PDB file of N, CA, C and O in Angstrom:
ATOM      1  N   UNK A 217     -19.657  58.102 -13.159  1.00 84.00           N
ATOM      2  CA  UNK A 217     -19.544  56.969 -12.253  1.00 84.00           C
ATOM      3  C   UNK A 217     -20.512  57.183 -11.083  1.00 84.00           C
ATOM      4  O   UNK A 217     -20.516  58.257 -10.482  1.00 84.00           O
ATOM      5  N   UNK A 218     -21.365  56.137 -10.736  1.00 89.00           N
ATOM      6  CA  UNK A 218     -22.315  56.131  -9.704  1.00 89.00           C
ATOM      7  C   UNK A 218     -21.878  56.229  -8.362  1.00 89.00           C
ATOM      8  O   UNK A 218     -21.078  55.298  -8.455  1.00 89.00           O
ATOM      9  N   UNK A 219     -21.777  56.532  -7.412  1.00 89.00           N
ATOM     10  CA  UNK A 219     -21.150  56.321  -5.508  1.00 89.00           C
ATOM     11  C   UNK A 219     -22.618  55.280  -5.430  1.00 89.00           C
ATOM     12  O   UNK A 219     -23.483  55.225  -6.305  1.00 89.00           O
ATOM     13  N   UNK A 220     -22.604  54.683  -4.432  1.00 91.00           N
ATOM     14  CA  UNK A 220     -23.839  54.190  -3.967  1.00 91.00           C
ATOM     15  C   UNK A 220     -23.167  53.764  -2.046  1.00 91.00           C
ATOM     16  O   UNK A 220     -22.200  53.125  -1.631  1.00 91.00           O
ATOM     17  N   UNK A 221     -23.798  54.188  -1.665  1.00 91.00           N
ATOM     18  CA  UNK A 221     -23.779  53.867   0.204  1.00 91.00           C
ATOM     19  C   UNK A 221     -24.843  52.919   0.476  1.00 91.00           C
ATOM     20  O   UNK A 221     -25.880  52.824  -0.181  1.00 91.00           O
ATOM     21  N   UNK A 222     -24.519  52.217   1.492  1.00 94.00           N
ATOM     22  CA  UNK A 222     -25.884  51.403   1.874  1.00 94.00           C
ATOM     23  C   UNK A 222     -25.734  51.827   3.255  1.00 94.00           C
ATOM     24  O   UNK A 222     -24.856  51.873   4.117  1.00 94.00           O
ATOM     25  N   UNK A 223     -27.551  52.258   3.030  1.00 95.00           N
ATOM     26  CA  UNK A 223     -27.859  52.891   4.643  1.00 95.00           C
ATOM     27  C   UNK A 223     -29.434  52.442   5.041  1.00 95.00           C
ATOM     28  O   UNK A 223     -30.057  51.501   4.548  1.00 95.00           O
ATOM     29  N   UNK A 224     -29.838  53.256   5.933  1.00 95.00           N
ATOM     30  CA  UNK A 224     -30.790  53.278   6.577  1.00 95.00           C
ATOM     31  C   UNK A 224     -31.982  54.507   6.674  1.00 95.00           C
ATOM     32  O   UNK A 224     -32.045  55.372   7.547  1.00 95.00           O
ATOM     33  N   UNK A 225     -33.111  54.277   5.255  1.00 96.00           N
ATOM     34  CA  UNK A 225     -33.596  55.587   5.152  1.00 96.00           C
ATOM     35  C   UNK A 225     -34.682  55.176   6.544  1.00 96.00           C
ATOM     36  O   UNK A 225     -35.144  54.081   6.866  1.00 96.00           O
ATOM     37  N   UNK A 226     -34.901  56.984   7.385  1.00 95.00           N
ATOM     38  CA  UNK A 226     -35.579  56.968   8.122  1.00 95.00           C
ATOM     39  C   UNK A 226     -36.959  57.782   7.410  1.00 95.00           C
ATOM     40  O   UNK A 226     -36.843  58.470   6.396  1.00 95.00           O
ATOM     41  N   UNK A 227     -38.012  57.613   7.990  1.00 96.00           N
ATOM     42  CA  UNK A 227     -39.694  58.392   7.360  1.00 96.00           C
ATOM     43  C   UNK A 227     -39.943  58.885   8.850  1.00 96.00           C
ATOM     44  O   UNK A 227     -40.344  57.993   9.598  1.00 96.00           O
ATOM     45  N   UNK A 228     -39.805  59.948   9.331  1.00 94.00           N
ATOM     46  CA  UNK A 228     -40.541  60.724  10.380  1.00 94.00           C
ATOM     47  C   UNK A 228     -41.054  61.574  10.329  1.00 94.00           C
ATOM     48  O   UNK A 228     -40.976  62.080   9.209  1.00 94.00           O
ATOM     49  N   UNK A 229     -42.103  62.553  11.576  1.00 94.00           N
ATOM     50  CA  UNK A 229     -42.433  63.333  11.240  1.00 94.00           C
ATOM     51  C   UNK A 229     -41.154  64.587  11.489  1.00 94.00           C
ATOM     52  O   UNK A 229     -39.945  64.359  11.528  1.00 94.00           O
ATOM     53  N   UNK A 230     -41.821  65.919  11.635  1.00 95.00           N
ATOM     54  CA  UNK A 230     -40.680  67.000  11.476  1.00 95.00           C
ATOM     55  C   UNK A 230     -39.784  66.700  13.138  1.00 95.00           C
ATOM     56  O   UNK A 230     -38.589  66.417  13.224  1.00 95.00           O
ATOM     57  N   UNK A 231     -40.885  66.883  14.480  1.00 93.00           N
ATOM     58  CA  UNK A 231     -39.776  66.924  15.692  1.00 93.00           C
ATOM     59  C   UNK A 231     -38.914  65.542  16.030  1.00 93.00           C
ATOM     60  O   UNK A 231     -37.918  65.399  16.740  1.00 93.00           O
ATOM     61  N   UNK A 232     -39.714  64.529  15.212  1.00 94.00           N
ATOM     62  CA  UNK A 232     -38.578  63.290  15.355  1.00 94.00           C
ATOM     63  C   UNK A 232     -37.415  63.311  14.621  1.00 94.00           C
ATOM     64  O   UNK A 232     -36.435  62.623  14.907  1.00 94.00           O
ATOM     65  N   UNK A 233     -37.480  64.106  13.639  1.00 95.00           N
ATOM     66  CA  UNK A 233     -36.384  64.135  12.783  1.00 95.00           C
ATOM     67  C   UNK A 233     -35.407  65.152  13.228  1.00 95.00           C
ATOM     68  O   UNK A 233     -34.238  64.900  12.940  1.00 95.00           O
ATOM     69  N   UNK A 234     -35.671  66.386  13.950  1.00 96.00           N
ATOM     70  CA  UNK A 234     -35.358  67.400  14.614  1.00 96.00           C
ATOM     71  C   UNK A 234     -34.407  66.642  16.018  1.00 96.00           C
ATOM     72  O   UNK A 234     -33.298  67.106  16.281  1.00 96.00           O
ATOM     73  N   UNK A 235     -34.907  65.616  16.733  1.00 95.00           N
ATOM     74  CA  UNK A 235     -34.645  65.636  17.663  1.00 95.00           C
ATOM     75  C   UNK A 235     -33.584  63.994  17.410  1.00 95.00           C
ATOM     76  O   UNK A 235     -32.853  63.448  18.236  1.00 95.00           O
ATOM     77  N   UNK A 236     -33.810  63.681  16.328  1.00 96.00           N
ATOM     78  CA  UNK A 236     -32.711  62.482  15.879  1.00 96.00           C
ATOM     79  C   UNK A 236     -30.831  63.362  15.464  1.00 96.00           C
ATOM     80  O   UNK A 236     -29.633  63.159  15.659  1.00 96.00           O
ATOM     81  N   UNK A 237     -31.775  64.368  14.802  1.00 96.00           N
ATOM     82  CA  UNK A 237     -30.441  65.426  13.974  1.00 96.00           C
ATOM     83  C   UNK A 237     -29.635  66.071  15.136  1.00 96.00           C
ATOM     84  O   UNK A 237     -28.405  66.096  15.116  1.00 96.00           O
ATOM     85  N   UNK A 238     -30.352  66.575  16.121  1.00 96.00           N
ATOM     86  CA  UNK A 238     -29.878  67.152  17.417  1.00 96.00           C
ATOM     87  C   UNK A 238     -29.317  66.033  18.434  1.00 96.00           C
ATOM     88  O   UNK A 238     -28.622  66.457  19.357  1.00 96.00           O
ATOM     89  N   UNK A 239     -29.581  64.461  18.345  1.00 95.00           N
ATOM     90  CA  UNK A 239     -28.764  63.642  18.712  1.00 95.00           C
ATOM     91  C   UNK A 239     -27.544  63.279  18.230  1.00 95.00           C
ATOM     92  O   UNK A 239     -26.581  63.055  18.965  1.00 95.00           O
ATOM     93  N   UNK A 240     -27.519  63.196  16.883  1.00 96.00           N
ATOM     94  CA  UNK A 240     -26.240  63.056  16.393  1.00 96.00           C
ATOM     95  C   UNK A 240     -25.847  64.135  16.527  1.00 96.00           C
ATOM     96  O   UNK A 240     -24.791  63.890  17.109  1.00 96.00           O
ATOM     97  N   UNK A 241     -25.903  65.649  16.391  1.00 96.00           N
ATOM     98  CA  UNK A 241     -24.715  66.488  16.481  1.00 96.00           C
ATOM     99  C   UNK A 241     -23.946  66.527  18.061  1.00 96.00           C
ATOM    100  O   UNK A 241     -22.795  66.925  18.242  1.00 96.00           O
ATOM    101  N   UNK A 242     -24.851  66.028  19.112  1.00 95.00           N
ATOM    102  CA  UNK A 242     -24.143  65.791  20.416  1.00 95.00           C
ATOM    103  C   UNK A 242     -23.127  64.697  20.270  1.00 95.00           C
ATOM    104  O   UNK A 242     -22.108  64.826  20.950  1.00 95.00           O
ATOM    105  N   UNK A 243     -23.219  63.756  19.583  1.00 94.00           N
ATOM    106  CA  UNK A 243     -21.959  62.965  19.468  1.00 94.00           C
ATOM    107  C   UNK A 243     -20.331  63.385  18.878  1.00 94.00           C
ATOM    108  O   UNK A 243     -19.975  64.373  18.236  1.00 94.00           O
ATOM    109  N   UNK A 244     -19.821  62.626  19.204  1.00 95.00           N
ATOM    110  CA  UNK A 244     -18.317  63.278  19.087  1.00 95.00           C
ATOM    111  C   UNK A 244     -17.923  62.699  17.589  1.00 95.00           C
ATOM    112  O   UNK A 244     -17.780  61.477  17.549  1.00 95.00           O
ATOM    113  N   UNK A 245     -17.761  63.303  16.553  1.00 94.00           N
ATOM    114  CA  UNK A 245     -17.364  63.082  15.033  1.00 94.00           C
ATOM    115  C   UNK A 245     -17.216  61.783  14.664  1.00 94.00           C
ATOM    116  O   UNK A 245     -17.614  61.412  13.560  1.00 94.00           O
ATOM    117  N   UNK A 246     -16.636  60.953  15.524  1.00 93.00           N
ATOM    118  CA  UNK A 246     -16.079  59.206  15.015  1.00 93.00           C
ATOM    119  C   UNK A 246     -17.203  58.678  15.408  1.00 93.00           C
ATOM    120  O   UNK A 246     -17.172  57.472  15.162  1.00 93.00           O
ATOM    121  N   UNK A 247     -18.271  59.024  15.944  1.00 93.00           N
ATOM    122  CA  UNK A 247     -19.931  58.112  16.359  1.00 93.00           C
ATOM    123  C   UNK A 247     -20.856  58.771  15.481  1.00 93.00           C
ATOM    124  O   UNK A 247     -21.913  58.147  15.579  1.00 93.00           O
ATOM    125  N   UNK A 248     -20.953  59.477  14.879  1.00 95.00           N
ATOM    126  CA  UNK A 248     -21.983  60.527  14.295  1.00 95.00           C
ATOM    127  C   UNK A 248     -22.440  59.542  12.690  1.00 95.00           C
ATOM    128  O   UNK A 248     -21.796  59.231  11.688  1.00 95.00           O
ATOM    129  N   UNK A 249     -23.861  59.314  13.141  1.00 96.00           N
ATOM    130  CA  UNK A 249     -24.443  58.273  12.271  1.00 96.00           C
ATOM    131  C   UNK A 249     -25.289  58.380  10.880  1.00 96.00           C
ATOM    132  O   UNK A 249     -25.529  57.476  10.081  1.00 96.00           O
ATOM    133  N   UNK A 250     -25.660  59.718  10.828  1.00 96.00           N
ATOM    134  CA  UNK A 250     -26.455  61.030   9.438  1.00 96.00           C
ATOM    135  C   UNK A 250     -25.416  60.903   8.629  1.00 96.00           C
ATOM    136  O   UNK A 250     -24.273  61.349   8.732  1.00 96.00           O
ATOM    137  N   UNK A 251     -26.049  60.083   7.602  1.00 95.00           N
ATOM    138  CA  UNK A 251     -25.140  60.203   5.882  1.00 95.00           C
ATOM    139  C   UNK A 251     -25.950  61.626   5.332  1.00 95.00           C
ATOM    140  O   UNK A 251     -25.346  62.634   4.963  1.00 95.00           O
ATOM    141  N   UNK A 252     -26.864  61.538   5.348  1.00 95.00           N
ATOM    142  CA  UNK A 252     -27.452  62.440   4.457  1.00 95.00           C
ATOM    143  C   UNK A 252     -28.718  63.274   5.170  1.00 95.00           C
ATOM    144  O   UNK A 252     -28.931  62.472   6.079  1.00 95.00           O
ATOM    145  N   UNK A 253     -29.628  64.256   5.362  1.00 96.00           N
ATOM    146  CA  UNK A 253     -30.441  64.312   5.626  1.00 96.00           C
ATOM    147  C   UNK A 253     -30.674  65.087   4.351  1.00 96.00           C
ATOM    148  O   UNK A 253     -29.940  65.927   3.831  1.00 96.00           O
ATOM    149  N   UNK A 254     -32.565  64.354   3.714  1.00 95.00           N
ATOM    150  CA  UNK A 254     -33.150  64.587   2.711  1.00 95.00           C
ATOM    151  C   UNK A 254     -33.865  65.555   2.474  1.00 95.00           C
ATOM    152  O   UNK A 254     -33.694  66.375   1.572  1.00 95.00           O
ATOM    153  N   UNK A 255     -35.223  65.519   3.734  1.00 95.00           N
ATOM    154  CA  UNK A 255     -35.837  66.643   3.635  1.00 95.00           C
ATOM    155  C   UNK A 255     -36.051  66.794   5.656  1.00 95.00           C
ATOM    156  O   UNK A 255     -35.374  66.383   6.598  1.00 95.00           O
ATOM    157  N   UNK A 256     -37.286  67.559   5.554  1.00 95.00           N
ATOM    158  CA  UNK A 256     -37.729  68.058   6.735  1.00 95.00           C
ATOM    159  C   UNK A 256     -38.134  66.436   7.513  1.00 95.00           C
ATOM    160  O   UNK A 256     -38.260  66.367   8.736  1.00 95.00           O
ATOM    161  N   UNK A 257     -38.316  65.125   6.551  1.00 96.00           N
ATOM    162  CA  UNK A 257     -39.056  64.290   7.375  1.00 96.00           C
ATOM    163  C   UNK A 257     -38.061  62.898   6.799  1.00 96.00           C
ATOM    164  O   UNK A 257     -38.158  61.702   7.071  1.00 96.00           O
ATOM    165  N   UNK A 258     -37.264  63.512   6.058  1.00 97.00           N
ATOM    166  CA  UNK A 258     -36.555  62.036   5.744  1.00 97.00           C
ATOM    167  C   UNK A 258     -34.766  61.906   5.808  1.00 97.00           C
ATOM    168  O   UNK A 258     -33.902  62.633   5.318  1.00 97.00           O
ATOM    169  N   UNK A 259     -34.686  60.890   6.477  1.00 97.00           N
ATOM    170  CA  UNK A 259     -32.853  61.355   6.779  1.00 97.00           C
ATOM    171  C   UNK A 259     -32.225  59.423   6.318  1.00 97.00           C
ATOM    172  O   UNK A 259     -32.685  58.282   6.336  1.00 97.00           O
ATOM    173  N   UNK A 260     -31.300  59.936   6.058  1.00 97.00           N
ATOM    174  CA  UNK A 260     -30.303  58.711   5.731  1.00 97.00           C
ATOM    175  C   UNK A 260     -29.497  58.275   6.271  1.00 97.00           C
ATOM    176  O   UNK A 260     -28.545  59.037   6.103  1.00 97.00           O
ATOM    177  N   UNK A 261     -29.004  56.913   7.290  1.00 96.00           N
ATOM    178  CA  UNK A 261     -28.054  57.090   8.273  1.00 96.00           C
ATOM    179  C   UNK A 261     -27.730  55.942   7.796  1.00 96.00           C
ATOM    180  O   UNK A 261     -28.182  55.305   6.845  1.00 96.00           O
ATOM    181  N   UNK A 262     -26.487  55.623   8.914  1.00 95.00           N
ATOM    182  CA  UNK A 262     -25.773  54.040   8.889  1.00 95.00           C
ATOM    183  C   UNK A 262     -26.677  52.855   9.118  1.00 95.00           C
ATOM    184  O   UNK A 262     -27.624  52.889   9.904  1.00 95.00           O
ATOM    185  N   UNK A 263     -26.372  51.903   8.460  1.00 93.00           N
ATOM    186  CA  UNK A 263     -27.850  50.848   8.942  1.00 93.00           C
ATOM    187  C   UNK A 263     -26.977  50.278  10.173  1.00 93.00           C
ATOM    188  O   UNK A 263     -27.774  49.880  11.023  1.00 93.00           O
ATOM    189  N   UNK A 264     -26.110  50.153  10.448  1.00 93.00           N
ATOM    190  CA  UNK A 264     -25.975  49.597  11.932  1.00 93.00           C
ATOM    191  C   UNK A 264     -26.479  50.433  13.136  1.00 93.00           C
ATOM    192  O   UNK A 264     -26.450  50.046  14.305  1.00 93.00           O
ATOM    193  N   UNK A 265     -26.886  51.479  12.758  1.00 92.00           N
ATOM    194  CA  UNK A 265     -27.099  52.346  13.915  1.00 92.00           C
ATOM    195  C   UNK A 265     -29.166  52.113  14.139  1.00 92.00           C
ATOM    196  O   UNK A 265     -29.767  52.687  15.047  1.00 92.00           O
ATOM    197  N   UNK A 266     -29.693  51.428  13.372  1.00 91.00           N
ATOM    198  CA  UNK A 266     -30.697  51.534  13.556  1.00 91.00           C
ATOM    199  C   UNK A 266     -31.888  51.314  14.837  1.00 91.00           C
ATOM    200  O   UNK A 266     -32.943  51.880  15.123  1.00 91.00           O
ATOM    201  N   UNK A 267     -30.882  49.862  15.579  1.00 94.00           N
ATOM    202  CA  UNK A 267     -31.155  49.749  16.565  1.00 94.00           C
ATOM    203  C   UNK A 267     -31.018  50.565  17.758  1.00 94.00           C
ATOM    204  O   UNK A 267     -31.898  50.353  18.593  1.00 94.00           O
ATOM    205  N   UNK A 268     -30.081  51.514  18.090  1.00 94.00           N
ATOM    206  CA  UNK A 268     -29.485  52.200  18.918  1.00 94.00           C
ATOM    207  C   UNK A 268     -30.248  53.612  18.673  1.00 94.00           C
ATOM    208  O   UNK A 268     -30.049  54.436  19.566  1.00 94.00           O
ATOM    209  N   UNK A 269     -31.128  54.043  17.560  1.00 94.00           N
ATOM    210  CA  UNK A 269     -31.659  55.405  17.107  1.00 94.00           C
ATOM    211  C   UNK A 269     -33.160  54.937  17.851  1.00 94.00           C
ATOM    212  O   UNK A 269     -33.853  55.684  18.540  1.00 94.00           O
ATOM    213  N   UNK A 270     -33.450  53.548  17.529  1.00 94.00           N
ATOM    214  CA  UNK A 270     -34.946  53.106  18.332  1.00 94.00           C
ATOM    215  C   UNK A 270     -34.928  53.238  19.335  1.00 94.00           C
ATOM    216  O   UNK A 270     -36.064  53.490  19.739  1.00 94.00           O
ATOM    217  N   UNK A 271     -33.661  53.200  20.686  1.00 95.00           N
ATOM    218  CA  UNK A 271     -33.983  52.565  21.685  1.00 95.00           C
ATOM    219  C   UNK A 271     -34.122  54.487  22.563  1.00 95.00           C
ATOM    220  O   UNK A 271     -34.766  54.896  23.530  1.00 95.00           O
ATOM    221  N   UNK A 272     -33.348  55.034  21.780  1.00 94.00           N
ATOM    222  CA  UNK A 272     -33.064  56.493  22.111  1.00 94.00           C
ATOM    223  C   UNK A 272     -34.468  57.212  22.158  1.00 94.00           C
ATOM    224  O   UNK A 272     -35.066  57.770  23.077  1.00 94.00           O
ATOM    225  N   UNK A 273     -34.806  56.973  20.688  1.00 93.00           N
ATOM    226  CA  UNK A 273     -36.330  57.619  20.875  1.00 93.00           C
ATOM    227  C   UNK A 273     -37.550  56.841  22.022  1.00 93.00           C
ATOM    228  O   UNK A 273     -38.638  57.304  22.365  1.00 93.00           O
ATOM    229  N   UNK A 274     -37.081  55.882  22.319  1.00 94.00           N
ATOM    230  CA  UNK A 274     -37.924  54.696  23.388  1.00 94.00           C
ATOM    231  C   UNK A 274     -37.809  55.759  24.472  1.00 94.00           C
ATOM    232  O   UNK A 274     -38.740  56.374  24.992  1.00 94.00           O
ATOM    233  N   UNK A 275     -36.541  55.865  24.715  1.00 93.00           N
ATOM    234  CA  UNK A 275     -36.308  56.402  25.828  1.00 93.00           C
ATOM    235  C   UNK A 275     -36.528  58.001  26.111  1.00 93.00           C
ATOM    236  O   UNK A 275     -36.728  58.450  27.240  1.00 93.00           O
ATOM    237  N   UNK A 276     -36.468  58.725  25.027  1.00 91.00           N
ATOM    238  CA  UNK A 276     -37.139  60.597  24.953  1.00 91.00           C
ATOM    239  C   UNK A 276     -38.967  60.269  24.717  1.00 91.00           C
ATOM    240  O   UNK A 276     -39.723  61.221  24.914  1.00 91.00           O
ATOM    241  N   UNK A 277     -39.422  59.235  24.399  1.00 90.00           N
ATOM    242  CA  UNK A 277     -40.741  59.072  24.352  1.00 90.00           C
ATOM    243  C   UNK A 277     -41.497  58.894  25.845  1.00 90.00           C
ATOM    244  O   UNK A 277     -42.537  59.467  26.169  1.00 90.00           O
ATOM    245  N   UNK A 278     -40.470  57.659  26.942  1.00 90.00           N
ATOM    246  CA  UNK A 278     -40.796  57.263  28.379  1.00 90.00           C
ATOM    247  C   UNK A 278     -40.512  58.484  29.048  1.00 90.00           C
ATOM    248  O   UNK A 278     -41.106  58.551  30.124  1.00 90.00           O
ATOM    249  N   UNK A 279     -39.668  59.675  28.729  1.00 89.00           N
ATOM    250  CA  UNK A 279     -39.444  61.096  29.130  1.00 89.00           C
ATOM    251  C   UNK A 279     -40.345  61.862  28.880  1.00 89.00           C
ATOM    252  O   UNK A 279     -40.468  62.775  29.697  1.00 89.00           O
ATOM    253  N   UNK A 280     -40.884  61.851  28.235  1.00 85.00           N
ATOM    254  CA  UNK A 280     -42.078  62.544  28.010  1.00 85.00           C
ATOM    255  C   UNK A 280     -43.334  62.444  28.276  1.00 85.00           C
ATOM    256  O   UNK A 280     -44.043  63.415  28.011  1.00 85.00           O
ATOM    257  N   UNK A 281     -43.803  61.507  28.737  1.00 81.00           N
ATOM    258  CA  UNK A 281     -44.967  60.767  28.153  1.00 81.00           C
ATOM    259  C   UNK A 281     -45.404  61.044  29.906  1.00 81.00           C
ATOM    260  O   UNK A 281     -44.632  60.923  30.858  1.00 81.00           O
ATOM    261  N   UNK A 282     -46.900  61.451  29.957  1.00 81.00           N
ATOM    262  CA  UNK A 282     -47.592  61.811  31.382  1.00 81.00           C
ATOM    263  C   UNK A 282     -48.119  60.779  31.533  1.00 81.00           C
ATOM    264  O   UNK A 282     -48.553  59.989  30.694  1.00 81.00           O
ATOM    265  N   UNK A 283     -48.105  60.734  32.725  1.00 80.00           N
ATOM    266  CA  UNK A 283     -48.883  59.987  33.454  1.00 80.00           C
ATOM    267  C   UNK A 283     -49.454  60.083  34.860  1.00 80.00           C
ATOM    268  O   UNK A 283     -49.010  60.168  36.005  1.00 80.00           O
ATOM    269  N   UNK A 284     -51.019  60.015  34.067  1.00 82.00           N
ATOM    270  CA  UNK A 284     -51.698  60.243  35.838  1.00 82.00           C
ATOM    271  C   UNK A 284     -51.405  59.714  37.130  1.00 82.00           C
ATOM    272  O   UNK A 284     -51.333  58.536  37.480  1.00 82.00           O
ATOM    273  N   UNK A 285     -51.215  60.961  37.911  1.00 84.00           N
ATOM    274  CA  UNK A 285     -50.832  60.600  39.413  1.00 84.00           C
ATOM    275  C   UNK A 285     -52.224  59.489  40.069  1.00 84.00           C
ATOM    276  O   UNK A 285     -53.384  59.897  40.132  1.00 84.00           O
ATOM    277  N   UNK A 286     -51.833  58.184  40.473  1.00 78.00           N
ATOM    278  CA  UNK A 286     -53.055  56.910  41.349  1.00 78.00           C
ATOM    279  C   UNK A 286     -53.567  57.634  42.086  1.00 78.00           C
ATOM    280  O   UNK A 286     -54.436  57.222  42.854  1.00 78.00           O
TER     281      UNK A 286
END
């Protein structure tokens, strides 16, 4: 008998995927959105969460990101 889930495959490189996996384990068990992780660059999550995984990395990207002092 087949299972089949419907999710949300992600394609990243290795520290986005690193730093998506290290977001969900900070969540508390009843929010935690990783069905599966595949390899080093590909992970499987809830598709409702897709929007909320974009806005996160939006926001560790505006954290990061230099910018020359005017």
């Amino acid at each position: 008998m087949v299972n089949a889930i419907k999710g949300l495959l992600i394609s990243c490189d290795i520290p986005m995927a690193q730093f998506i996996i290290n977001y969900n384990a900070s969540l508390p068990p009843s929010q935690k959105f990783i069905l599966h992780v595949l390899d080093n660059t590909h992970i499987f999550v809830q598709p409702s969460m897709g929007e909320m995984i974009r806005s996160k990395i939006a926001e560790f990207r505006d954290q990061n990101t230099y910018e020359k002092p005017a």
